[in-house]
Coordinates of C-alpha atoms in Angstrom, one line a residue:
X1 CA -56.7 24.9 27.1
X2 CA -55.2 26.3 30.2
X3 CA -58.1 28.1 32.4
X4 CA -57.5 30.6 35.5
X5 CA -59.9 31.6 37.8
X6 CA -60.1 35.2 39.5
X7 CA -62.7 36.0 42.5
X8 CA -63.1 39.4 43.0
X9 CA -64.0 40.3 46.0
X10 CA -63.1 41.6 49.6
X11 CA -65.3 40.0 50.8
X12 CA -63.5 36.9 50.2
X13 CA -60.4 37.8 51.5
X14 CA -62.0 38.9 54.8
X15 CA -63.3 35.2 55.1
X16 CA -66.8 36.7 55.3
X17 CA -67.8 34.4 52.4
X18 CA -66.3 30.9 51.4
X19 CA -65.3 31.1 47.0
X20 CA -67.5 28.2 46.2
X21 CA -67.6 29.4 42.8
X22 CA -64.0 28.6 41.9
X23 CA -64.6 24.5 42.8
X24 CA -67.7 24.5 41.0
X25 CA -66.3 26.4 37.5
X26 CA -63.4 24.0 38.0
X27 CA -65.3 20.7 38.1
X28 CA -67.5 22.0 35.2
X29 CA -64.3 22.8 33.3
X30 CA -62.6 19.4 34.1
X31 CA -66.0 17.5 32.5
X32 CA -65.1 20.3 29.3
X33 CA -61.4 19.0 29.6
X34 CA -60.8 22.3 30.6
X35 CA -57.2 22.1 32.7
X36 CA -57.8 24.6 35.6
X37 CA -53.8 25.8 36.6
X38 CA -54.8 28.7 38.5
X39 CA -57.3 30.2 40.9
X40 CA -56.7 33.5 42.5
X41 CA -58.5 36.3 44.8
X42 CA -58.1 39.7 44.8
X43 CA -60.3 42.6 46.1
X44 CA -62.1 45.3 45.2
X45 CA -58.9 47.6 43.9
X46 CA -58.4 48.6 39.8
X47 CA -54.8 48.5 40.7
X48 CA -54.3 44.9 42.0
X49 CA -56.9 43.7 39.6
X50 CA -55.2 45.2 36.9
X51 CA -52.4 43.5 37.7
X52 CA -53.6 40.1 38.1
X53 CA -55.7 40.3 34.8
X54 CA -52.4 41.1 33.3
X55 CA -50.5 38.1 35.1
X56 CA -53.3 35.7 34.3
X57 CA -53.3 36.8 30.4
X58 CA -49.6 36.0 30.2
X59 CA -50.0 32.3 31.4
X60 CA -54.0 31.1 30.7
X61 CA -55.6 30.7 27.7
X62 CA -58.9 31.3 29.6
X63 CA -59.5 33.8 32.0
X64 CA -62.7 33.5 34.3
X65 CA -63.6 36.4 36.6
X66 CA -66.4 35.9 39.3
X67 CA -67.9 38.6 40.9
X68 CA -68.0 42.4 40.9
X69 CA -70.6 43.1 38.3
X70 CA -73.0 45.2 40.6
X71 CA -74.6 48.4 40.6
X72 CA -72.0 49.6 43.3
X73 CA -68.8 51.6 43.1
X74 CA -66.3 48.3 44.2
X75 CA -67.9 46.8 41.3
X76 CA -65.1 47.1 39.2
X77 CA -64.8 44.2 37.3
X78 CA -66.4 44.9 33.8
X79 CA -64.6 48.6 34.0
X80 CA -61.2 47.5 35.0
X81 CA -61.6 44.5 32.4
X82 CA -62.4 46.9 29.8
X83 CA -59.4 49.0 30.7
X84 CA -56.9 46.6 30.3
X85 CA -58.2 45.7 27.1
X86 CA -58.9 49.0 26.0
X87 CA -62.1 48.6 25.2
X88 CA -65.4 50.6 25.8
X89 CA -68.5 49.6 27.8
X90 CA -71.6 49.6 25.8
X91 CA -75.2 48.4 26.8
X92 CA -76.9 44.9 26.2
X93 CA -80.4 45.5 24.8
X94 CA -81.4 42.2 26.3
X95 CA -80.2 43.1 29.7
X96 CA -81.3 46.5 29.5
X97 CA -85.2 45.0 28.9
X98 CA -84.6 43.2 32.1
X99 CA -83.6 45.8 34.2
X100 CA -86.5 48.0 32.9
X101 CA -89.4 45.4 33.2
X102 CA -87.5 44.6 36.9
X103 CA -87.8 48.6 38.5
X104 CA -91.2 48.2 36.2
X105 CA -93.1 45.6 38.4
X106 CA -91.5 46.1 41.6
X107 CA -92.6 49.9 42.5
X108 CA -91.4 49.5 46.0
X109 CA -87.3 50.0 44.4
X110 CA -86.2 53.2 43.4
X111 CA -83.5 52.9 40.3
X112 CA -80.7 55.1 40.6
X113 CA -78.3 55.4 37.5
X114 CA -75.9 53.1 38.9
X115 CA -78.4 50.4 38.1
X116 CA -77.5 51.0 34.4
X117 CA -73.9 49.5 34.6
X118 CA -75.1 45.7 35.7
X119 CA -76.7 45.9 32.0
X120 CA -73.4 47.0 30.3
X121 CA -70.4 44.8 28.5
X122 CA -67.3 45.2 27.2
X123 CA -67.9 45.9 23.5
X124 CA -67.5 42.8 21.0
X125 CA -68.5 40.6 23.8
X126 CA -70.6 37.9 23.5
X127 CA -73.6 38.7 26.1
X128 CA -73.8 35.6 29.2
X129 CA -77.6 36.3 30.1
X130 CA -78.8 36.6 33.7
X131 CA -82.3 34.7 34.7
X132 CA -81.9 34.6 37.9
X133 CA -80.4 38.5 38.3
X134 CA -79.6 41.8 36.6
X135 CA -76.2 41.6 35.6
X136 CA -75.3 40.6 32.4
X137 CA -72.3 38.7 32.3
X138 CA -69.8 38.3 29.1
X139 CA -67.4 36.3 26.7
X140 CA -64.7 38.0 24.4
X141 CA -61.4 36.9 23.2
X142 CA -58.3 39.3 22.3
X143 CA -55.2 38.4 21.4
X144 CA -55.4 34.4 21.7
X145 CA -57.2 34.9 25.3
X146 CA -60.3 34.0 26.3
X147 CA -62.1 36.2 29.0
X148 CA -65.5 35.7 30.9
X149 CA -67.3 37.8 33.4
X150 CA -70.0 35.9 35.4
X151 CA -71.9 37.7 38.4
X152 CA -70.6 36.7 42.1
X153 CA -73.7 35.2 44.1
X154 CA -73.8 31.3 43.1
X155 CA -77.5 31.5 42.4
X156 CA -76.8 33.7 39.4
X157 CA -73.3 32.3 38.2
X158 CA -74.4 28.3 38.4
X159 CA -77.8 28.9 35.8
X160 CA -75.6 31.5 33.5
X161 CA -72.7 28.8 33.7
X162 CA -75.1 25.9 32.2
X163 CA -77.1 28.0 30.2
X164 CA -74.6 30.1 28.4
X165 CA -70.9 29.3 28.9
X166 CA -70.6 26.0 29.0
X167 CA -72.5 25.9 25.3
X168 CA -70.1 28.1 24.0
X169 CA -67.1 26.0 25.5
X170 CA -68.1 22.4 24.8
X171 CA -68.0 23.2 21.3
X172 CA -64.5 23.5 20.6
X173 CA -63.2 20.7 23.5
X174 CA -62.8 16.9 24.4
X175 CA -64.6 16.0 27.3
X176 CA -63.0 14.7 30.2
X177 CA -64.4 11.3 30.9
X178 CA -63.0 9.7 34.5
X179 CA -63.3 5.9 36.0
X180 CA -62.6 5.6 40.1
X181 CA -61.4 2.2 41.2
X182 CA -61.3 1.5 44.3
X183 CA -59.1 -0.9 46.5
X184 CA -59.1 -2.5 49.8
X185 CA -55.8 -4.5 51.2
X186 CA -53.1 -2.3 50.4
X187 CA -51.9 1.5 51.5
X188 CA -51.2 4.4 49.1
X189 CA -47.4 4.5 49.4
X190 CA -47.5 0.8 48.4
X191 CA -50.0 1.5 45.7
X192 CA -47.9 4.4 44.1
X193 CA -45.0 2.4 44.7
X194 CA -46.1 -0.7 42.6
X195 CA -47.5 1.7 39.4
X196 CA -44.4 3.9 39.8
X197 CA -43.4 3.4 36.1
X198 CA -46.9 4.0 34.9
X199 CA -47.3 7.6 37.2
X200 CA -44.4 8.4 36.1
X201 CA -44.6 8.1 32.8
X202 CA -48.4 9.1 32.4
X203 CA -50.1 11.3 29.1
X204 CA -53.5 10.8 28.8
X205 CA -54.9 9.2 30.6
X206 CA -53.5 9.9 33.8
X207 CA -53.6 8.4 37.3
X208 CA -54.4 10.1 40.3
X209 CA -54.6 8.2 43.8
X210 CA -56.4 9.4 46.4
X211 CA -56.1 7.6 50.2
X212 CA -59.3 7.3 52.3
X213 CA -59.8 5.6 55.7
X214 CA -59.0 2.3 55.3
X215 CA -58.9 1.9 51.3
X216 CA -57.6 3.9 48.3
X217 CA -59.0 4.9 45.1
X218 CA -57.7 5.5 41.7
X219 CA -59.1 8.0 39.1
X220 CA -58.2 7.6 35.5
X221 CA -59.2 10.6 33.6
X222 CA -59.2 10.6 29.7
X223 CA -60.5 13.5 27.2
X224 CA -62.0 11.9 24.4
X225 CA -64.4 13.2 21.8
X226 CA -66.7 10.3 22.7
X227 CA -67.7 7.8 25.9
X228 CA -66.5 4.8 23.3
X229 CA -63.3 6.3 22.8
X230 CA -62.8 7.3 26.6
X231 CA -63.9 4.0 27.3
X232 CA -61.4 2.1 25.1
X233 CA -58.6 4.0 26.5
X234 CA -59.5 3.4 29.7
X235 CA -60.1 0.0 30.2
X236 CA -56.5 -0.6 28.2
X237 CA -54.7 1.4 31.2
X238 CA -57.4 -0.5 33.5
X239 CA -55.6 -3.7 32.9
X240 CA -52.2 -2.7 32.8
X241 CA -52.7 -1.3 36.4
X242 CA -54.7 -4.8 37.3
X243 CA -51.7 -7.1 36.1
X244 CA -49.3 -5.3 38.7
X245 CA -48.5 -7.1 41.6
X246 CA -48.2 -5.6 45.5
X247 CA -44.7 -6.0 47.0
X248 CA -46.1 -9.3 48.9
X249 CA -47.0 -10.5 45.0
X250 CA -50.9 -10.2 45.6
X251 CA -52.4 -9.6 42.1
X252 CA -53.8 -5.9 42.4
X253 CA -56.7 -7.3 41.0
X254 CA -57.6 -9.2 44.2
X255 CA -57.6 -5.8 45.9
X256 CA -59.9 -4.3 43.7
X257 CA -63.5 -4.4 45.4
X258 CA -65.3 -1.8 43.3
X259 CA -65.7 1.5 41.2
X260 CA -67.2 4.9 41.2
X261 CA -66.8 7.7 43.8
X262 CA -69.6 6.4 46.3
X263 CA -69.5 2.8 45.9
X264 CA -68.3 1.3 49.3
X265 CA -67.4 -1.6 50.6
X266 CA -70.6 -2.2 52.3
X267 CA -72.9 -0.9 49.2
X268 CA -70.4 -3.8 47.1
X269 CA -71.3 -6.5 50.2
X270 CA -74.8 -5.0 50.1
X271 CA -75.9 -6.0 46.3
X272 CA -73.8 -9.1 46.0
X273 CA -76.0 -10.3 49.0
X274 CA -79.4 -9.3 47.1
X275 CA -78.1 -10.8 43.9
X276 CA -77.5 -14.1 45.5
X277 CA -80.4 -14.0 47.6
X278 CA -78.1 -14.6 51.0
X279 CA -78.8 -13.0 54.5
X280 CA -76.6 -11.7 56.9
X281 CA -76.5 -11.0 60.9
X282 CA -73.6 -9.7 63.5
X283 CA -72.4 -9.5 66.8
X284 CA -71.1 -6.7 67.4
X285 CA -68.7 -5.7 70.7
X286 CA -66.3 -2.3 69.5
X287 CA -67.8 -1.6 66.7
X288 CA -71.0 -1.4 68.5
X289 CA -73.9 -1.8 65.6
X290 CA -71.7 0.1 63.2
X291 CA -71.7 -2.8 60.7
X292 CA -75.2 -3.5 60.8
X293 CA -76.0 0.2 60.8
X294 CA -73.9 0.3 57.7
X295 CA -76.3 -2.3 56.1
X296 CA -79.1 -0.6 57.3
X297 CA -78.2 2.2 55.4
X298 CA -79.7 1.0 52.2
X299 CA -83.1 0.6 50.5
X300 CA -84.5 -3.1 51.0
X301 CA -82.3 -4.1 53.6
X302 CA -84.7 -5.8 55.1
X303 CA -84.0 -8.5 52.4
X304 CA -81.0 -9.7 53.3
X305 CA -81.2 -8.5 56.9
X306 CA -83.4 -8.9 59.8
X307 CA -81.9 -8.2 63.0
X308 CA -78.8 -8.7 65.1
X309 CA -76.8 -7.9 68.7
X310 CA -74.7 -5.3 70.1
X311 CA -73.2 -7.0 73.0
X312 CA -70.2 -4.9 75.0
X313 CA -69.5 -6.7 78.3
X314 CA -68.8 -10.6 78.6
X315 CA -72.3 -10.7 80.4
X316 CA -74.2 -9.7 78.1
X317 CA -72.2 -11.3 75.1
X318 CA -72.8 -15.0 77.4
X319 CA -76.2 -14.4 77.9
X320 CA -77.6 -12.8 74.2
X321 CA -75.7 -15.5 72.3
X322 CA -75.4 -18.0 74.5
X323 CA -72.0 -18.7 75.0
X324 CA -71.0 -20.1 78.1
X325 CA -69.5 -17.5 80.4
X326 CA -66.9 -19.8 81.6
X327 CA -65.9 -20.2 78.2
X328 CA -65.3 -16.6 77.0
X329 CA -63.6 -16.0 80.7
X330 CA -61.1 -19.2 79.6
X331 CA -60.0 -17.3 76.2
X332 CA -60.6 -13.8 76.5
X333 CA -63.1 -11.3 74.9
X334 CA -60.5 -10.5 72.7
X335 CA -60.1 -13.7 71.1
X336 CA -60.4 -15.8 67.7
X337 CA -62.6 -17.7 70.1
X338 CA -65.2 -15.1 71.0
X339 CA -65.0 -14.0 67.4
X340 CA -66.0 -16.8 65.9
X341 CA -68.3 -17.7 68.7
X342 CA -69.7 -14.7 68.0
X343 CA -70.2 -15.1 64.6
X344 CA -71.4 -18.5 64.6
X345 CA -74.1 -17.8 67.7
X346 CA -75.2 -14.6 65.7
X347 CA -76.2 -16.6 62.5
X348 CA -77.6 -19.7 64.1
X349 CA -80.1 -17.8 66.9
X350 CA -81.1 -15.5 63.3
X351 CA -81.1 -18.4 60.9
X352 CA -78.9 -16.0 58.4
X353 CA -76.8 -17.4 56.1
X354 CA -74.1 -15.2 57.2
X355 CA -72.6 -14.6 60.8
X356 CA -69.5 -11.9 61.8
X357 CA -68.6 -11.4 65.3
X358 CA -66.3 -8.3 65.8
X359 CA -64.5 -8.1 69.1
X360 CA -61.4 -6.0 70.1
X361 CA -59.6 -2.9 71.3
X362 CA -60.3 0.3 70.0
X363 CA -58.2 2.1 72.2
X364 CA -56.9 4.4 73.2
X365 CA -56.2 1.6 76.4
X366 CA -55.4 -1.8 76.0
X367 CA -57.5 -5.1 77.0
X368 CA -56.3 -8.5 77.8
X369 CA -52.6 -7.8 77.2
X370 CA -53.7 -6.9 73.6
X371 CA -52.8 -2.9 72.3
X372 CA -55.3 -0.4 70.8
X373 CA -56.3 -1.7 67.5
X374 CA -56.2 -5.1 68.2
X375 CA -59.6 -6.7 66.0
X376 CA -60.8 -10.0 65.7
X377 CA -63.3 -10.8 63.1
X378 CA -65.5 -14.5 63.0
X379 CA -67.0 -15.3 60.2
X380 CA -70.2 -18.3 60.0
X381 CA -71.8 -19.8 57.3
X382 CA -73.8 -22.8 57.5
X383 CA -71.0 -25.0 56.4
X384 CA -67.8 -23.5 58.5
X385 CA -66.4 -20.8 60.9
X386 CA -63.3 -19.0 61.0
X387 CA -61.8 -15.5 61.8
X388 CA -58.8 -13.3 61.1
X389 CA -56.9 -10.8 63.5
X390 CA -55.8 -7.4 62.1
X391 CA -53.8 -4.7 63.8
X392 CA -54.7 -1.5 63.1
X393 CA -52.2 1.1 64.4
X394 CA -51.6 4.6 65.1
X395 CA -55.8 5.6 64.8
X396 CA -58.7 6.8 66.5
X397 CA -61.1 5.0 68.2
X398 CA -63.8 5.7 65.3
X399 CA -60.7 4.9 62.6
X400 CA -60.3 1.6 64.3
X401 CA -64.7 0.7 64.0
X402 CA -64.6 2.1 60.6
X403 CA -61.8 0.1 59.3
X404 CA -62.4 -2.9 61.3
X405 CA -66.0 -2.9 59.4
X406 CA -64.3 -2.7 56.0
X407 CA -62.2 -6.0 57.0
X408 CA -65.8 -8.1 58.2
X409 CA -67.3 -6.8 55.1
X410 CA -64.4 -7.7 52.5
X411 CA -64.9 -11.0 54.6
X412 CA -68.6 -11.5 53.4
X413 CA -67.4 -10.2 50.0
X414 CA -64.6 -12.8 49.2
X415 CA -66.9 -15.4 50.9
X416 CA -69.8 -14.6 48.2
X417 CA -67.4 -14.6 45.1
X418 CA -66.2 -18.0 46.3
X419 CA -69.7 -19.4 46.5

């Protein structure tokens, strides 16, 4: 089914109020397996909504209008609705006991007839009740089309939406059932690149990538009568998209780090490390506490964290972690040495069974000869110590922390699957 979505409003094409209602209708219609093609606005005129109703009929299956159902002369929706269909306006009784038992206990109002047409419909429609408001909203099909009216403040249109509509369309649709993996290691334009034949060639389901900072996800989307079935397809497409390889022949399943739409890298790093009962600590120099904030993040952190240092200046990275000053003046802050000096300091003055020093430039100047978004990374456990340099190029300075923590972290998290 092929849904459009019409605010009416001129309000809305003023810019005095944002259309919220058209994302929320659409991601309730994408969990019906509702497609959403189309989303328009158009104000308060008979003669430009006539002609988008018109339009939309033509090329939707489902037409949704939001807004307009008031007691005032620019609410026109219901009328010019009505119309176009040539169909009359008659009253809901249901909605017509609402708006008498409202004017009834609220003395303070005065009704005017105007106040009548929020409890009118277009006739054959199937009534959309109101709890939260006075206008009655509607459903009626003509022709192979599908209209709805809903009200236009979201505290009416959300409750008639789950009460009412969506009721009346989950009956006669698959749901839409979606799976986000998520990947660290590789760029979008790589990632497209390398499932090229399986984009291009996608039904149901389908593949949609979506690049973050520092990582990019996948969502495969199915519509399936049942979470089985949706399940079944979706793990089958799962592994064809895991046996690709990148361009550098690096298994995409090695790049794969997690699922879901709010599962990072650091929540990932976070349970592994409760799960194997391991502890972690950092040194931090330009990321400045932003990895262990990100650990502090979650509940029971204290668990498998318990403290560790922010040092920015040589000083003060010589005297917290004791590491001779002459040492880090002979190498450089910027360094595989003060990484991993960092790192290995950090866990032995905690007693953690994990240690990462970060150290670099985050720009937008360089240090020690190196360019902005130079990093290096140490890593310590109680057996060894090592680092990694990465070059991240063309960012912010709070692009360059932000990624550089996703490198330390998928550090810890490759560590932990090895152990």
């Amino acid at each position: 089914m092929k849904a459009e979505i019409i605010a009416v409003g001129t309000e809305i094409l003023t810019g005095q109020i944002t259309n919220t209602n058209a994302q929320f209708l659409s991601e309730e219609f994408a969990k019906l397996g509702i497609d959403v093609f189309f989303q328009t606005a158009v104000g308060d005129n008979e003669e430009r909504l006539l002609s988008i109703i018109d339009l939309a009929s033509k090329r939707s299956d489902l037409v949704v209008l939001c807004g307009g159902l008031g007691p005032t002369e620019d609410d026109l929706t219901k009328q010019t609705l009505a119309k176009y269909l040539g169909r009359n306006l008659v009253f809901d009784e249901q909605a017509s006991k609402r708006l008498n038992e409202f004017f009834a206990t609220r003395p303070q109002f005065t009704r005017t007839a105007n106040n009548e047409r929020q409890a009118q419909l277009i006739e054959g429609s199937t009534p959309l009740q109101n709890r939260t408001g006075l206008a009655v909203g509607g459903v009626i099909e003509v022709d192979g089309v599908t209209y709805v009216v809903l009200p236009g403040p979201p505290s009416e249109l959300k409750p008639m939406v789950w009460d009412y509509l969506v009721p009346l369309l989950s009956s006669d649709h698959k749901q839409l059932y979606s799976r986000v993996l998520r990947f660290f290691g590789i760029g979008e334009s790589q990632l497209v690149t390398v499932l090229s034949d399986l984009i291009d060639n996608q039904t149901d389901p389908t593949i949609a990538p979506y690049a973050k900072i520092g990582e990019v996800t996948l969502r495969l989307s199915t519509k399936a009568d049942d979470i089985e079935s949706a399940k079944e397809k979706l793990d089958q497409l799962e592994q064809k998209i895991l046996s690709k390889k990148t361009l550098n022949s690096i298994p995409l399943e090695n790049l794969l780090y997690g699922y879901g739409d709010d599962n990072s890298m650091a929540r990932v790093v976070f349970d592994l490390l409760k799960k194997k009962h391991k502890t972690i600590t950092a040194a931090e120099s330009l990321t400045a506490g932003l990895f262990q904030s990100s650990i502090a993040d979650f509940s029971g952190s204290s668990s498998v964290f318990n403290g560790g240092f922010v040092t920015y200046s040589i000083e003060e990275k010589s005297k917290m972690l004791q590491i001779p000053l002459e040492k880090l003046q002979e190498h450089g802050v910027v360094s595989h040495f003060t990484a991993e000096k960092m790192a290995e300091q950090s866990r032995k003055l905690t007693d953690a069974d994990f240690g990462i020093g970060l150290t670099g430039v985050a720009g937008p100047d360089s240090l020690e000869g190196h360019p902005a978004g130079t990093v290096f990374i140490g890593i310590a456990t109680r057996e060894k110590v090592h680092s990694i340099r990465v070059l991240i190029g063309g960012r912010r300075r709070s692009d360059v922390r932000h990624i550089a923590c996703l490198y330390a972290f998928n550090l810890v998290r490759q560590a932990l699957l090895q152990d």
